[in-house]
CSV table of N, CA and C in Angstrom, one decimal:
chain,number,residue,atom,x,y,z
C,1,MET,N,0.8,-1.2,0.0
C,1,MET,CA,0.0,0.0,0.0
C,1,MET,C,0.9,1.2,0.0
C,2,SER,N,0.6,2.2,-0.9
C,2,SER,CA,1.5,3.4,-1.0
C,2,SER,C,0.8,4.5,-0.2
C,3,THR,N,1.7,5.4,0.4
C,3,THR,CA,1.1,6.5,1.2
C,3,THR,C,1.0,7.7,0.3
C,4,ILE,N,0.1,8.5,0.7
C,4,ILE,CA,-0.1,9.8,-0.1
C,4,ILE,C,0.5,10.9,0.7
C,5,VAL,N,1.3,11.7,0.1
C,5,VAL,CA,2.0,12.8,0.8
C,5,VAL,C,1.8,14.0,-0.1
C,6,THR,N,1.9,15.2,0.5
C,6,THR,CA,1.8,16.4,-0.3
C,6,THR,C,3.1,16.8,-0.8
C,7,VAL,N,3.1,17.4,-1.9
C,7,VAL,CA,4.4,17.9,-2.5
C,7,VAL,C,4.8,19.3,-2.1
C,8,GLN,N,3.8,20.1,-1.7
C,8,GLN,CA,4.0,21.4,-1.3
C,8,GLN,C,4.4,21.5,0.2
C,9,ASP,N,5.0,22.6,0.6
C,9,ASP,CA,5.3,22.8,2.0
C,9,ASP,C,4.0,23.1,2.7
C,10,ALA,N,4.0,22.8,4.0
C,10,ALA,CA,2.9,23.0,4.8
C,10,ALA,C,2.6,24.5,5.0
C,11,VAL,N,1.4,24.9,4.9
C,11,VAL,CA,1.0,26.3,5.0
C,11,VAL,C,0.4,26.5,6.4
C,12,THR,N,0.9,27.4,7.2
C,12,THR,CA,0.3,27.6,8.5
C,12,THR,C,-0.3,29.0,8.5
C,13,ALA,N,-1.3,29.2,9.4
C,13,ALA,CA,-2.0,30.4,9.6
C,13,ALA,C,-1.1,31.4,10.3
C,14,PHE,N,0.0,31.0,10.9
C,14,PHE,CA,0.8,31.8,11.7
C,14,PHE,C,2.1,32.2,11.1
C,15,ALA,N,2.1,32.2,9.7
C,15,ALA,CA,3.4,32.6,9.0
C,15,ALA,C,3.6,34.1,9.2
C,16,ASP,N,4.9,34.5,9.1
C,16,ASP,CA,5.2,35.9,9.4
C,16,ASP,C,4.5,36.9,8.4
C,17,PHE,N,4.3,36.5,7.2
C,17,PHE,CA,3.7,37.4,6.2
C,17,PHE,C,2.2,37.5,6.4
C,18,MET,N,1.6,36.7,7.3
C,18,MET,CA,0.2,36.7,7.5
C,18,MET,C,-0.2,37.7,8.7
C,19,GLU,N,0.8,38.2,9.4
C,19,GLU,CA,0.5,39.1,10.5
C,19,GLU,C,0.1,40.5,10.0
C,20,PRO,N,-0.8,41.1,10.7
C,20,PRO,CA,-1.2,42.5,10.3
C,20,PRO,C,0.0,43.5,10.5
C,21,THR,N,0.0,44.4,9.5
C,21,THR,CA,1.1,45.4,9.6
C,21,THR,C,0.7,46.4,10.7
C,22,ASP,N,1.7,47.3,11.0
C,22,ASP,CA,1.4,48.4,12.0
C,22,ASP,C,0.4,49.3,11.4
C,23,ALA,N,0.4,49.6,10.1
C,23,ALA,CA,-0.6,50.5,9.5
C,23,ALA,C,-2.0,49.9,9.6
C,24,GLU,N,-2.1,48.6,9.4
C,24,GLU,CA,-3.4,47.9,9.5
C,24,GLU,C,-3.9,47.9,11.0
C,25,LEU,N,-3.0,47.7,11.9
C,25,LEU,CA,-3.4,47.8,13.3
C,25,LEU,C,-3.8,49.2,13.7
C,26,ASP,N,-3.1,50.2,13.2
C,26,ASP,CA,-3.5,51.6,13.5
C,26,ASP,C,-4.9,51.9,12.9
C,27,ALA,N,-5.2,51.4,11.7
C,27,ALA,CA,-6.5,51.6,11.0
C,27,ALA,C,-7.6,50.9,11.9
C,28,ILE,N,-7.3,49.8,12.4
C,28,ILE,CA,-8.3,49.1,13.2
C,28,ILE,C,-8.5,49.9,14.5
C,29,GLU,N,-7.5,50.4,15.1
C,29,GLU,CA,-7.6,51.2,16.3
C,29,GLU,C,-8.4,52.5,16.0
C,30,ARG,N,-8.2,53.1,14.9
C,30,ARG,CA,-9.0,54.3,14.5
C,30,ARG,C,-10.5,54.0,14.3
C,31,GLU,N,-10.8,52.8,13.8
C,31,GLU,CA,-12.1,52.4,13.5
C,31,GLU,C,-12.8,51.8,14.7
C,32,MET,N,-12.1,51.6,15.8
C,32,MET,CA,-12.7,50.9,17.0
C,32,MET,C,-13.9,51.5,17.5
C,33,PRO,N,-14.1,52.8,17.6
C,33,PRO,CA,-15.4,53.4,18.1
C,33,PRO,C,-16.5,53.0,17.2
C,34,ALA,N,-16.3,53.0,15.9
C,34,ALA,CA,-17.4,52.5,15.0
C,34,ALA,C,-17.7,51.0,15.2
C,35,ILE,N,-16.7,50.3,15.4
C,35,ILE,CA,-16.9,48.8,15.6
C,35,ILE,C,-17.6,48.6,16.8
C,36,ARG,N,-17.3,49.3,17.9
C,36,ARG,CA,-18.0,49.1,19.2
C,36,ARG,C,-19.5,49.5,19.1
C,37,ALA,N,-19.7,50.6,18.3
C,37,ALA,CA,-21.1,51.1,18.1
C,37,ALA,C,-21.9,50.0,17.3
C,38,ASP,N,-21.3,49.4,16.3
C,38,ASP,CA,-21.9,48.4,15.6
C,38,ASP,C,-22.3,47.2,16.5
C,39,ILE,N,-21.4,46.8,17.3
C,39,ILE,CA,-21.6,45.7,18.2
C,39,ILE,C,-22.7,46.0,19.2
C,40,ASP,N,-22.8,47.2,19.7
C,40,ASP,CA,-23.9,47.6,20.6
C,40,ASP,C,-25.2,47.6,19.8
C,41,LEU,N,-25.2,48.0,18.6
C,41,LEU,CA,-26.5,47.9,17.8
C,41,LEU,C,-26.9,46.5,17.6
C,42,LEU,N,-25.9,45.6,17.3
C,42,LEU,CA,-26.3,44.2,17.1
C,42,LEU,C,-26.8,43.6,18.4
C,43,ASP,N,-26.2,43.9,19.5
C,43,ASP,CA,-26.7,43.4,20.8
C,43,ASP,C,-28.1,43.9,21.0
C,44,ALA,N,-28.4,45.1,20.8
C,44,ALA,CA,-29.8,45.6,21.0
C,44,ALA,C,-30.8,44.9,20.0
C,45,GLN,N,-30.4,44.6,18.8
C,45,GLN,CA,-31.2,43.9,17.9
C,45,GLN,C,-31.4,42.5,18.3
C,46,ILE,N,-30.4,41.8,18.8
C,46,ILE,CA,-30.5,40.4,19.2
C,46,ILE,C,-31.4,40.3,20.4
C,47,ILE,N,-31.3,41.3,21.3
C,47,ILE,CA,-32.2,41.2,22.5
C,47,ILE,C,-33.7,41.3,22.0
C,48,MET,N,-34.0,42.0,21.0
C,48,MET,CA,-35.3,42.1,20.5
C,48,MET,C,-35.8,40.9,19.8
C,49,LEU,N,-34.9,40.0,19.4
C,49,LEU,CA,-35.3,38.8,18.7
C,49,LEU,C,-35.9,37.7,19.7
C,50,ASP,N,-35.4,37.8,20.9
C,50,ASP,CA,-35.8,36.8,21.9
C,50,ASP,C,-37.2,37.0,22.5
C,51,ARG,N,-37.7,38.2,22.4
C,51,ARG,CA,-39.0,38.5,23.1
C,51,ARG,C,-39.7,39.6,22.3
C,52,THR,N,-40.9,39.8,22.7
C,52,THR,CA,-41.7,40.9,22.1
C,52,THR,C,-41.1,42.2,22.4
C,53,PRO,N,-40.8,43.0,21.4
C,53,PRO,CA,-40.1,44.3,21.7
C,53,PRO,C,-41.0,45.3,22.5
C,54,THR,N,-40.4,45.9,23.5
C,54,THR,CA,-41.0,46.9,24.3
C,54,THR,C,-40.6,48.3,23.8
C,55,GLU,N,-41.2,49.3,24.4
C,55,GLU,CA,-40.7,50.7,24.1
C,55,GLU,C,-39.3,50.9,24.5
C,56,LEU,N,-38.9,50.3,25.6
C,56,LEU,CA,-37.5,50.4,26.0
C,56,LEU,C,-36.5,49.8,25.0
C,57,ASP,N,-36.9,48.6,24.5
C,57,ASP,CA,-36.1,48.0,23.4
C,57,ASP,C,-36.0,48.9,22.2
C,58,ALA,N,-37.1,49.5,21.8
C,58,ALA,CA,-37.1,50.3,20.6
C,58,ALA,C,-36.2,51.5,20.8
C,59,ARG,N,-36.2,52.1,22.0
C,59,ARG,CA,-35.4,53.3,22.4
C,59,ARG,C,-33.9,52.8,22.4
C,60,ARG,N,-33.6,51.6,22.9
C,60,ARG,CA,-32.3,51.1,22.9
C,60,ARG,C,-31.7,51.0,21.5
C,61,VAL,N,-32.5,50.5,20.6
C,61,VAL,CA,-32.1,50.3,19.2
C,61,VAL,C,-31.9,51.7,18.5
C,62,ARG,N,-32.8,52.6,18.8
C,62,ARG,CA,-32.7,54.0,18.2
C,62,ARG,C,-31.4,54.7,18.7
C,63,ARG,N,-31.1,54.6,20.0
C,63,ARG,CA,-29.9,55.2,20.5
C,63,ARG,C,-28.7,54.5,19.9
C,64,ALA,N,-28.7,53.2,19.8
C,64,ALA,CA,-27.6,52.5,19.2
C,64,ALA,C,-27.4,52.9,17.7
C,65,ARG,N,-28.4,53.1,17.0
C,65,ARG,CA,-28.3,53.5,15.6
C,65,ARG,C,-27.7,54.9,15.5
C,66,ARG,N,-28.1,55.8,16.4
C,66,ARG,CA,-27.6,57.1,16.4
C,66,ARG,C,-26.1,57.1,16.8
C,67,ARG,N,-25.7,56.2,17.7
C,67,ARG,CA,-24.3,56.1,18.0
C,67,ARG,C,-23.5,55.6,16.8
C,68,VAL,N,-24.0,54.6,16.1
C,68,VAL,CA,-23.4,54.1,14.9
C,68,VAL,C,-23.2,55.2,13.9
C,69,LEU,N,-24.2,55.9,13.6
C,69,LEU,CA,-24.1,57.0,12.6
C,69,LEU,C,-23.1,58.1,13.1
C,70,ALA,N,-23.1,58.4,14.3
C,70,ALA,CA,-22.2,59.4,14.8
C,70,ALA,C,-20.8,58.9,14.7
C,71,ALA,N,-20.5,57.7,15.1
C,71,ALA,CA,-19.2,57.1,15.0
C,71,ALA,C,-18.7,57.1,13.5
C,72,ARG,N,-19.6,56.7,12.6
C,72,ARG,CA,-19.2,56.6,11.2
C,72,ARG,C,-19.0,58.0,10.6
C,73,ARG,N,-19.8,59.0,11.1
C,73,ARG,CA,-19.6,60.3,10.6
C,73,ARG,C,-18.2,60.9,11.0
C,74,LEU,N,-17.9,60.6,12.3
C,74,LEU,CA,-16.6,61.1,12.8
C,74,LEU,C,-15.4,60.4,12.0
C,75,LEU,N,-15.6,59.1,11.7
C,75,LEU,CA,-14.6,58.4,11.0
C,75,LEU,C,-14.5,58.9,9.6
C,76,ALA,N,-15.6,59.2,9.0
C,76,ALA,CA,-15.6,59.7,7.6
C,76,ALA,C,-15.0,61.1,7.5
C,77,ASN,N,-15.3,61.9,8.5
C,77,ASN,CA,-14.8,63.3,8.5
C,77,ASN,C,-13.3,63.3,8.8
C,78,ALA,N,-12.8,62.4,9.6
C,78,ALA,CA,-11.4,62.3,9.9
C,78,ALA,C,-10.6,61.8,8.7
C,79,ALA,N,-11.2,61.0,7.9
C,79,ALA,CA,-10.5,60.4,6.7
C,79,ALA,C,-10.6,61.4,5.5
C,80,SER,N,-11.5,62.3,5.5
C,80,SER,CA,-11.6,63.2,4.3
C,80,SER,C,-10.6,64.3,4.4
C,81,PRO,N,-10.0,64.6,3.3
C,81,PRO,CA,-9.0,65.7,3.3
C,81,PRO,C,-9.7,67.1,3.5
C,82,VAL,N,-9.0,68.0,4.1
C,82,VAL,CA,-9.5,69.3,4.2
C,82,VAL,C,-9.3,70.1,3.0
C,83,LEU,N,-10.3,70.6,2.4
C,83,LEU,CA,-10.2,71.4,1.1
C,83,LEU,C,-9.7,72.8,1.4
C,84,PRO,N,-8.9,73.4,0.6
C,84,PRO,CA,-8.4,74.7,0.8
C,84,PRO,C,-9.6,75.7,0.6
C,85,GLU,N,-9.5,76.8,1.4
C,85,GLU,CA,-10.6,77.8,1.3
C,85,GLU,C,-10.4,78.6,0.0
C,86,VAL,N,-11.5,78.8,-0.7
C,86,VAL,CA,-11.5,79.6,-2.0
C,86,VAL,C,-11.9,81.0,-1.7
C,87,ARG,N,-11.1,81.9,-2.1
C,87,ARG,CA,-11.5,83.3,-1.8
C,87,ARG,C,-11.7,84.0,-3.2
C,88,ALA,N,-12.7,84.8,-3.2
C,88,ALA,CA,-13.1,85.5,-4.5
C,88,ALA,C,-12.5,86.9,-4.5
């Protein structure tokens, strides 16, 4: 009986080239408020799945949506370049 072996080298998920770069880690850190706001919104929506939604649940979801929009707005404004002022 012959054995079957792979011809290629083993590929691991922990290879050096698979690690995030410093720039990627910085980008994740900048986006963390938006990520946390998204998680809070998902938590509020999941709570509503398990039971009949109450007014408190609806308020919780509305507040979470506002936090998501605010966090995304701040992120978008921070990423957009500042345009020079045009004088006539």
